[in-house]
Tab-separated table of C-alpha atoms in Angstrom:
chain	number	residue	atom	x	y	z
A	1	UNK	CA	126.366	38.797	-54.975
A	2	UNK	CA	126.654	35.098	-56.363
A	3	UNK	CA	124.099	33.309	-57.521
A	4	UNK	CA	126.301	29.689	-58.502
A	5	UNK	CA	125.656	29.859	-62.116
A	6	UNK	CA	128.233	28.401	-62.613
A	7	UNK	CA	128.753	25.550	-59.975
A	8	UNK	CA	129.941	22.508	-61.491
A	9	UNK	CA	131.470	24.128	-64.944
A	10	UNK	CA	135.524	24.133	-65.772
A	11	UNK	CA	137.368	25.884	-68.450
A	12	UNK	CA	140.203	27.870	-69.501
A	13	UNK	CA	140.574	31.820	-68.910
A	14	UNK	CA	143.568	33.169	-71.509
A	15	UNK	CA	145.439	37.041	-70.426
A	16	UNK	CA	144.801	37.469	-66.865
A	17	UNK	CA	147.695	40.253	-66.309
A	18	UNK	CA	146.351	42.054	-63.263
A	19	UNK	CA	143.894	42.679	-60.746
A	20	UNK	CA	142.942	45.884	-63.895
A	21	UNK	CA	142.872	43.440	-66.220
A	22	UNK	CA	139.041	41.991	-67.401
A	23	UNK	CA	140.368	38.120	-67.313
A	24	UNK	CA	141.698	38.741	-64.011
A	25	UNK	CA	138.369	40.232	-62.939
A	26	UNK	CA	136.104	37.463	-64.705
A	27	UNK	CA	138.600	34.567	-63.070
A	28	UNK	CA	137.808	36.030	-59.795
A	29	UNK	CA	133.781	36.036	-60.917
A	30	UNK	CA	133.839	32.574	-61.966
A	31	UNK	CA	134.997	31.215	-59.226
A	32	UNK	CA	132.464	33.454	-56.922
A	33	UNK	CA	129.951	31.737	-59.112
A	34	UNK	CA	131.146	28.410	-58.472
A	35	UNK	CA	133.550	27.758	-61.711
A	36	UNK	CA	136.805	25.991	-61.834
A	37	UNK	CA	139.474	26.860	-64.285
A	38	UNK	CA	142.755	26.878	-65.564
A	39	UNK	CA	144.638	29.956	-65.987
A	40	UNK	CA	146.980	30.918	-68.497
A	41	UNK	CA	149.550	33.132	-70.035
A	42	UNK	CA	152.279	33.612	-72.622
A	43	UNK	CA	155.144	32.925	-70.674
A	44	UNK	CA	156.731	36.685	-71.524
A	45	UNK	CA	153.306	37.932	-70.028
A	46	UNK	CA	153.716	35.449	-66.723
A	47	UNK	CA	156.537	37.548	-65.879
A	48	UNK	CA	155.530	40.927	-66.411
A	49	UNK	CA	152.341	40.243	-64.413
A	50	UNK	CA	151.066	38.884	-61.153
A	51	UNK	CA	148.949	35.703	-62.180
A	52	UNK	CA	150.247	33.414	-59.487
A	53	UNK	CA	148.279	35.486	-56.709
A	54	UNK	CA	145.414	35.250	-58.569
A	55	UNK	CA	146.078	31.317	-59.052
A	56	UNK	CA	146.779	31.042	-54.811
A	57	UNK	CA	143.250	33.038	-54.511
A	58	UNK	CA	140.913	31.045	-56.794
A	59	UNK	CA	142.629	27.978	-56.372
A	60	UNK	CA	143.927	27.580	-60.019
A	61	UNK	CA	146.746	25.961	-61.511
A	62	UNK	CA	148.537	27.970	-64.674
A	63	UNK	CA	149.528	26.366	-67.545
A	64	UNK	CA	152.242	28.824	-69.705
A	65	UNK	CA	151.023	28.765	-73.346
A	66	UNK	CA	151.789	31.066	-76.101
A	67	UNK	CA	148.298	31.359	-78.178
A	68	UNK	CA	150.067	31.374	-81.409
A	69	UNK	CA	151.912	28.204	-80.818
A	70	UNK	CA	149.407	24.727	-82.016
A	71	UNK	CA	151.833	22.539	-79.953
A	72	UNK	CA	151.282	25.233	-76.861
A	73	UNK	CA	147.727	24.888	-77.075
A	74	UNK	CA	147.131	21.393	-78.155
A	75	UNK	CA	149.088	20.780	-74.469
A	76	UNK	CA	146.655	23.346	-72.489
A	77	UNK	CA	143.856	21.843	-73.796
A	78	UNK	CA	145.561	18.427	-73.090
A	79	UNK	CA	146.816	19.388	-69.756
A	80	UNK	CA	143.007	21.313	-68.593
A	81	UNK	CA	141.182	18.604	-68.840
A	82	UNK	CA	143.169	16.291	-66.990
A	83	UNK	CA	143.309	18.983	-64.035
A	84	UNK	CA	140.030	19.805	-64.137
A	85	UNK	CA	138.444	16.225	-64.628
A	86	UNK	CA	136.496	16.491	-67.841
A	87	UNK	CA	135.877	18.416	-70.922
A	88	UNK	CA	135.534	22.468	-71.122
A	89	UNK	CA	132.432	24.393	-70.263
A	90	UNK	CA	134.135	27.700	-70.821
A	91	UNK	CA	137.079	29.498	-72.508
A	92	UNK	CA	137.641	32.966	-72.471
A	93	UNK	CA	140.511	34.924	-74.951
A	94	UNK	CA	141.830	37.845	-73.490
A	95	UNK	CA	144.176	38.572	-75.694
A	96	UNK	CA	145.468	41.836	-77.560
A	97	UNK	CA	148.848	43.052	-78.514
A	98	UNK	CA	150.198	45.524	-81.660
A	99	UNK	CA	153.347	46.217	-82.135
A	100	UNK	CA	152.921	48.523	-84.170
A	101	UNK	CA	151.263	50.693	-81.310
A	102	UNK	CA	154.009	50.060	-78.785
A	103	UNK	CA	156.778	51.341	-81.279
A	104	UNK	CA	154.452	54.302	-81.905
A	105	UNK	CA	153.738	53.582	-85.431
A	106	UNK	CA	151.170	55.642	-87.527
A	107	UNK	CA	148.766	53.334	-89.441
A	108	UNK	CA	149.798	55.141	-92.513
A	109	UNK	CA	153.303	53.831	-91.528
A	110	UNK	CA	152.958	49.969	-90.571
A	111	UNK	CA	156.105	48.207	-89.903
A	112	UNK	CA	154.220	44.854	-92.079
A	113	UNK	CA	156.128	42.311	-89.781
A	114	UNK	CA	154.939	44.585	-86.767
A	115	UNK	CA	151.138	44.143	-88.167
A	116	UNK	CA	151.661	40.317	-89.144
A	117	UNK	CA	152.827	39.503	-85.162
A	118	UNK	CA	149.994	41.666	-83.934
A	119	UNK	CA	147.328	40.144	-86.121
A	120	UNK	CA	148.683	36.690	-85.199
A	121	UNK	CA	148.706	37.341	-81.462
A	122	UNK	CA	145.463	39.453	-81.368
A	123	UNK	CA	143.316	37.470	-83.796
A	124	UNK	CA	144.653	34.814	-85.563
A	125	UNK	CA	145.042	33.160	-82.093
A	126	UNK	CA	141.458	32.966	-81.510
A	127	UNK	CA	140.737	30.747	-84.270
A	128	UNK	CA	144.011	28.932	-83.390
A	129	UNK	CA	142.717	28.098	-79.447
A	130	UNK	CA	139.343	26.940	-80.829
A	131	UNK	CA	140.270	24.740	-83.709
A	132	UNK	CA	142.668	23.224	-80.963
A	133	UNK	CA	139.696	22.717	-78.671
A	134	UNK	CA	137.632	21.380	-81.201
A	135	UNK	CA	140.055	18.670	-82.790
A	136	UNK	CA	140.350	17.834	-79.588
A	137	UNK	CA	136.633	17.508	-78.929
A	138	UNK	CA	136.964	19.113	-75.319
A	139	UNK	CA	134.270	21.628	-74.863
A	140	UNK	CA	131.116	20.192	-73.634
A	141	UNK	CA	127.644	20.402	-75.155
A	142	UNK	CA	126.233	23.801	-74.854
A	143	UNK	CA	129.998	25.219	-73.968
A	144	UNK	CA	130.557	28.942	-74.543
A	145	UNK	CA	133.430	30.744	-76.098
A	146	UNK	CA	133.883	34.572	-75.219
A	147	UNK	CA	136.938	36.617	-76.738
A	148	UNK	CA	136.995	40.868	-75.838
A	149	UNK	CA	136.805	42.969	-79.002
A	150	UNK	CA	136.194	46.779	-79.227
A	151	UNK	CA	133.639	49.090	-81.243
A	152	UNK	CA	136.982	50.042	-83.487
A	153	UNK	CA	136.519	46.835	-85.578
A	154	UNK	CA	132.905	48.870	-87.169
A	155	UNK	CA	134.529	52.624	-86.733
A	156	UNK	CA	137.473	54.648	-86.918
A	157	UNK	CA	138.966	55.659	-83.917
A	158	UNK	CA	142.713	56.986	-85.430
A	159	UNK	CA	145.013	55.927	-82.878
A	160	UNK	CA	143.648	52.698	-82.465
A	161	UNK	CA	145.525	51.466	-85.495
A	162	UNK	CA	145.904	48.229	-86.901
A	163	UNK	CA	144.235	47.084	-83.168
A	164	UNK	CA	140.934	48.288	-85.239
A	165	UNK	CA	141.981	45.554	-88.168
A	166	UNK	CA	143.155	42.697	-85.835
A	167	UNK	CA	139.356	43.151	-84.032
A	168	UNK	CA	137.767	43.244	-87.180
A	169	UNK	CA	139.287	39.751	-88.015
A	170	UNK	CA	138.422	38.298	-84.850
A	171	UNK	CA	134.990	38.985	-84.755
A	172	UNK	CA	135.259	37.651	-88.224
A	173	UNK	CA	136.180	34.465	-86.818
A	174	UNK	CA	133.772	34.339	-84.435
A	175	UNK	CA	130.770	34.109	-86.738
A	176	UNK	CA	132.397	31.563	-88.851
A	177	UNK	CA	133.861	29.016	-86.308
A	178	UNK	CA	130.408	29.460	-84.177
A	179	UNK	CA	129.055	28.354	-87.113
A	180	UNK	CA	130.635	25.271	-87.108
A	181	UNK	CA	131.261	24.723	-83.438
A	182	UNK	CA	127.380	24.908	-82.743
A	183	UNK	CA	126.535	22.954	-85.555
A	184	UNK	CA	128.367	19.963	-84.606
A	185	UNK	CA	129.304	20.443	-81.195
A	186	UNK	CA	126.672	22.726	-79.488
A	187	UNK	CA	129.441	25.236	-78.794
A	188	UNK	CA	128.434	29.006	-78.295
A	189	UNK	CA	131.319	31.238	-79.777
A	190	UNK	CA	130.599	35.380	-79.224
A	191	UNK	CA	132.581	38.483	-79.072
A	192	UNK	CA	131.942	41.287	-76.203
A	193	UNK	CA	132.791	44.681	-77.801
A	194	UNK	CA	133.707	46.187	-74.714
A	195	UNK	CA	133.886	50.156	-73.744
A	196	UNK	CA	137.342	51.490	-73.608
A	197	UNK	CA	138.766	50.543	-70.079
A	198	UNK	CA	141.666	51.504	-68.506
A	199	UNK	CA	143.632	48.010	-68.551
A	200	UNK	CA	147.407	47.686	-68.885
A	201	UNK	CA	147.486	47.345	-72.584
A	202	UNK	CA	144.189	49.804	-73.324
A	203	UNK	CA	146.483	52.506	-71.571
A	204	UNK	CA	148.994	51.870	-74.147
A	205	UNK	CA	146.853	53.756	-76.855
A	206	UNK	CA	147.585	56.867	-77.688
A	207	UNK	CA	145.393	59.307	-75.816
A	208	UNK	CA	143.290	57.202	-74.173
A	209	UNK	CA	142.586	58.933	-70.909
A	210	UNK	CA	140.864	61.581	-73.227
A	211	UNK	CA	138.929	58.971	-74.806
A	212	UNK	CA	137.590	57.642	-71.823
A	213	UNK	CA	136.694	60.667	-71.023
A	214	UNK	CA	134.704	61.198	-74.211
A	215	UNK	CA	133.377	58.101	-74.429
A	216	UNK	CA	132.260	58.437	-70.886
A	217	UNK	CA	130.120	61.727	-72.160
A	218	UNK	CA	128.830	59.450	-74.691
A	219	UNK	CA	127.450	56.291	-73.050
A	220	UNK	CA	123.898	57.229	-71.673
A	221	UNK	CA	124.789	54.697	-69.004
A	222	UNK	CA	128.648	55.649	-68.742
A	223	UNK	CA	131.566	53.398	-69.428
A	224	UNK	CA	131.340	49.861	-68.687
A	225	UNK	CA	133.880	48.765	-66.033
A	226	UNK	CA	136.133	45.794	-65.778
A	227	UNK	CA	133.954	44.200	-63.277
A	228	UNK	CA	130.869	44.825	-65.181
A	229	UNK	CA	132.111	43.166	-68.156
A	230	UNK	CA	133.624	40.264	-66.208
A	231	UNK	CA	129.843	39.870	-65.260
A	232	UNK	CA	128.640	39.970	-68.429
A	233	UNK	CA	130.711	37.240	-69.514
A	234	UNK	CA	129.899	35.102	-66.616
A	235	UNK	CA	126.033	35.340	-68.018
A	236	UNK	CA	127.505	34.296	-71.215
A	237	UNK	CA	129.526	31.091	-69.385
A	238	UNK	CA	125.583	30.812	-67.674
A	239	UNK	CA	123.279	28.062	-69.537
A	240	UNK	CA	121.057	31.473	-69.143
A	241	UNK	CA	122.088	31.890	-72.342
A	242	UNK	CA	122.374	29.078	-74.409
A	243	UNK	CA	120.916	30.530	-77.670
A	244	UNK	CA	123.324	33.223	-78.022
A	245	UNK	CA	125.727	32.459	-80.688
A	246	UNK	CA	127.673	33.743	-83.237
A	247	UNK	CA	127.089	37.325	-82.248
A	248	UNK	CA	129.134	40.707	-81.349
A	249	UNK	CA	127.277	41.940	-78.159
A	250	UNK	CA	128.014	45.192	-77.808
A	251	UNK	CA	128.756	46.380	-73.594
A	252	UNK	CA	129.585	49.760	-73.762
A	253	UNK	CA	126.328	52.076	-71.981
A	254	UNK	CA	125.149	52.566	-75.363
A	255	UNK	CA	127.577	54.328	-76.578
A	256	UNK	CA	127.459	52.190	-80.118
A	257	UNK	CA	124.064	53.546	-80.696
A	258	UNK	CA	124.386	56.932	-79.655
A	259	UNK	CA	125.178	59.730	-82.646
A	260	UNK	CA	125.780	62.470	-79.848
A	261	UNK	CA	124.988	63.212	-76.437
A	262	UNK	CA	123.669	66.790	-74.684
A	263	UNK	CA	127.004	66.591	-72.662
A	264	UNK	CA	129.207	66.552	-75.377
A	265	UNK	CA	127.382	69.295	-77.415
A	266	UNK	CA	127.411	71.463	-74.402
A	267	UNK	CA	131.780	70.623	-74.594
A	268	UNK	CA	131.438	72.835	-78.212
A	269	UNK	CA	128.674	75.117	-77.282
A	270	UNK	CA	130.251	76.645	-74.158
């Protein structure tokens, strides 16, 4: 059901891969609630996924941009606001990538190159997209900022690796550019720690359909979906929620605040 919250707002909507992945789902939210937006991709990613139907069905233009490149962003930022008329209501990073994972890397073994391209793609980025948004003045007053983050930043889970570090940072960065950005600009900036869901890159972790699984015993309310997040972040986009700043909202069933659940004693008791 749509309820136009957000008719009349533009913005930018970074790592759309496919119809599993959650920027694909919250592009095809936003514009059910009435949003307008440009997509956008490293060009490497463009290729391995299928962005261009979700462009044709939402009525988006793409703009190839590598989030680690200034000169990249400073000309999607550039470029958005031309297409879409004005400054930016909303900007969502979708973006996660270790190397060190898809060479199969222990953490006790990083490859330190490996964990420097990760950490730049992953996290760094994030502060790189919004200090090119913001010395180019082009979010609006009471804009929002969402980036996807996971639980591992606060806990160990083992085979997340250096994925755990890279979230850690970003959330990091969240807090201290919100600061700034609503400060002087009225700019939201928050971080959805997200349950584990079964995207193209979170099935690149190493035994994640078990995890799921657990985590799925867990969560009082069971995982969060792909769709359910992409809602979530639309209330974010929402001026519902114009106080909330600077935070890591945790989306996950409850499975943050749960120590154990009857289900998974009753896994050790049988």
């Amino acid at each position: 059901m749509a309820y136009n919250l957000l008719k009349g707002k533009r913005g930018i909507i970074f790592g759309a891969l496919d119809p599993n992945s959650i920027a694909w789902k919250t592009a095809e939210r936003v514009h059910e609630e009435g949003g307008t937006f440009v997509l956008t991709n490293a060009p490497i990613a463009m290729r391995m996924g299928q962005i261009n139907a979700l462009a044709e069905k939402t009525g988006s233009e793409i703009i190839p941009a590598d989030a680690t490149n200034e000169e990249d962003l400073a000309n999607l930022v550039a470029k958005s606001t031309e297409i879409l008329g004005g400054k930016l209501d909303f900007v969502l990073h979708s973006i996660g990538m270790s190397v060190n994972v898809r060479k199969g890397r222990a953490y006790t073994d990083e490859k330190y190159d490996f964990t420097t391209k990760g950490w730049d793609v992953s996290a760094l980025s994030f502060h790189k997209v919004m200090q090119s948004l913001y010395k180019a003045d082009a979010m609006s007053e009471w804009g929002s900022i969402v980036a996807l983050t996971y639980m591992a930043a606060q806990r160990t889970f083992p085979d997340y690796n250096d994925m755990a570090d890279n979230k850690a940072y970003l959330e990091s960065v969240a807090r201290s550019f919100g600061y700034f950005f609503g400060k002087e600009k009225k700019v939201r900036v928050n971080t959805i720690s997200q349950s584990p869901t079964p995207t193209t890159a979170g099935q690149g972790v190493k035994g994640f359909d078990g995890f799921i699984s657990y985590a799925e015993k867990m969560s009082p309310l069971g995982n969060a979906t792909a769709l359910d997040c992409a809602d979530y972040t639309v209330s974010l986009f929402s001026d519902l929620t114009r106080k909330v700043t600077m935070q890591n909202l945790f989306h996950d069933g409850g499975f943050s605040n749960t120590g154990v659940s009857q289900e998974v004693i009753d896994e050790f008791t049988e």
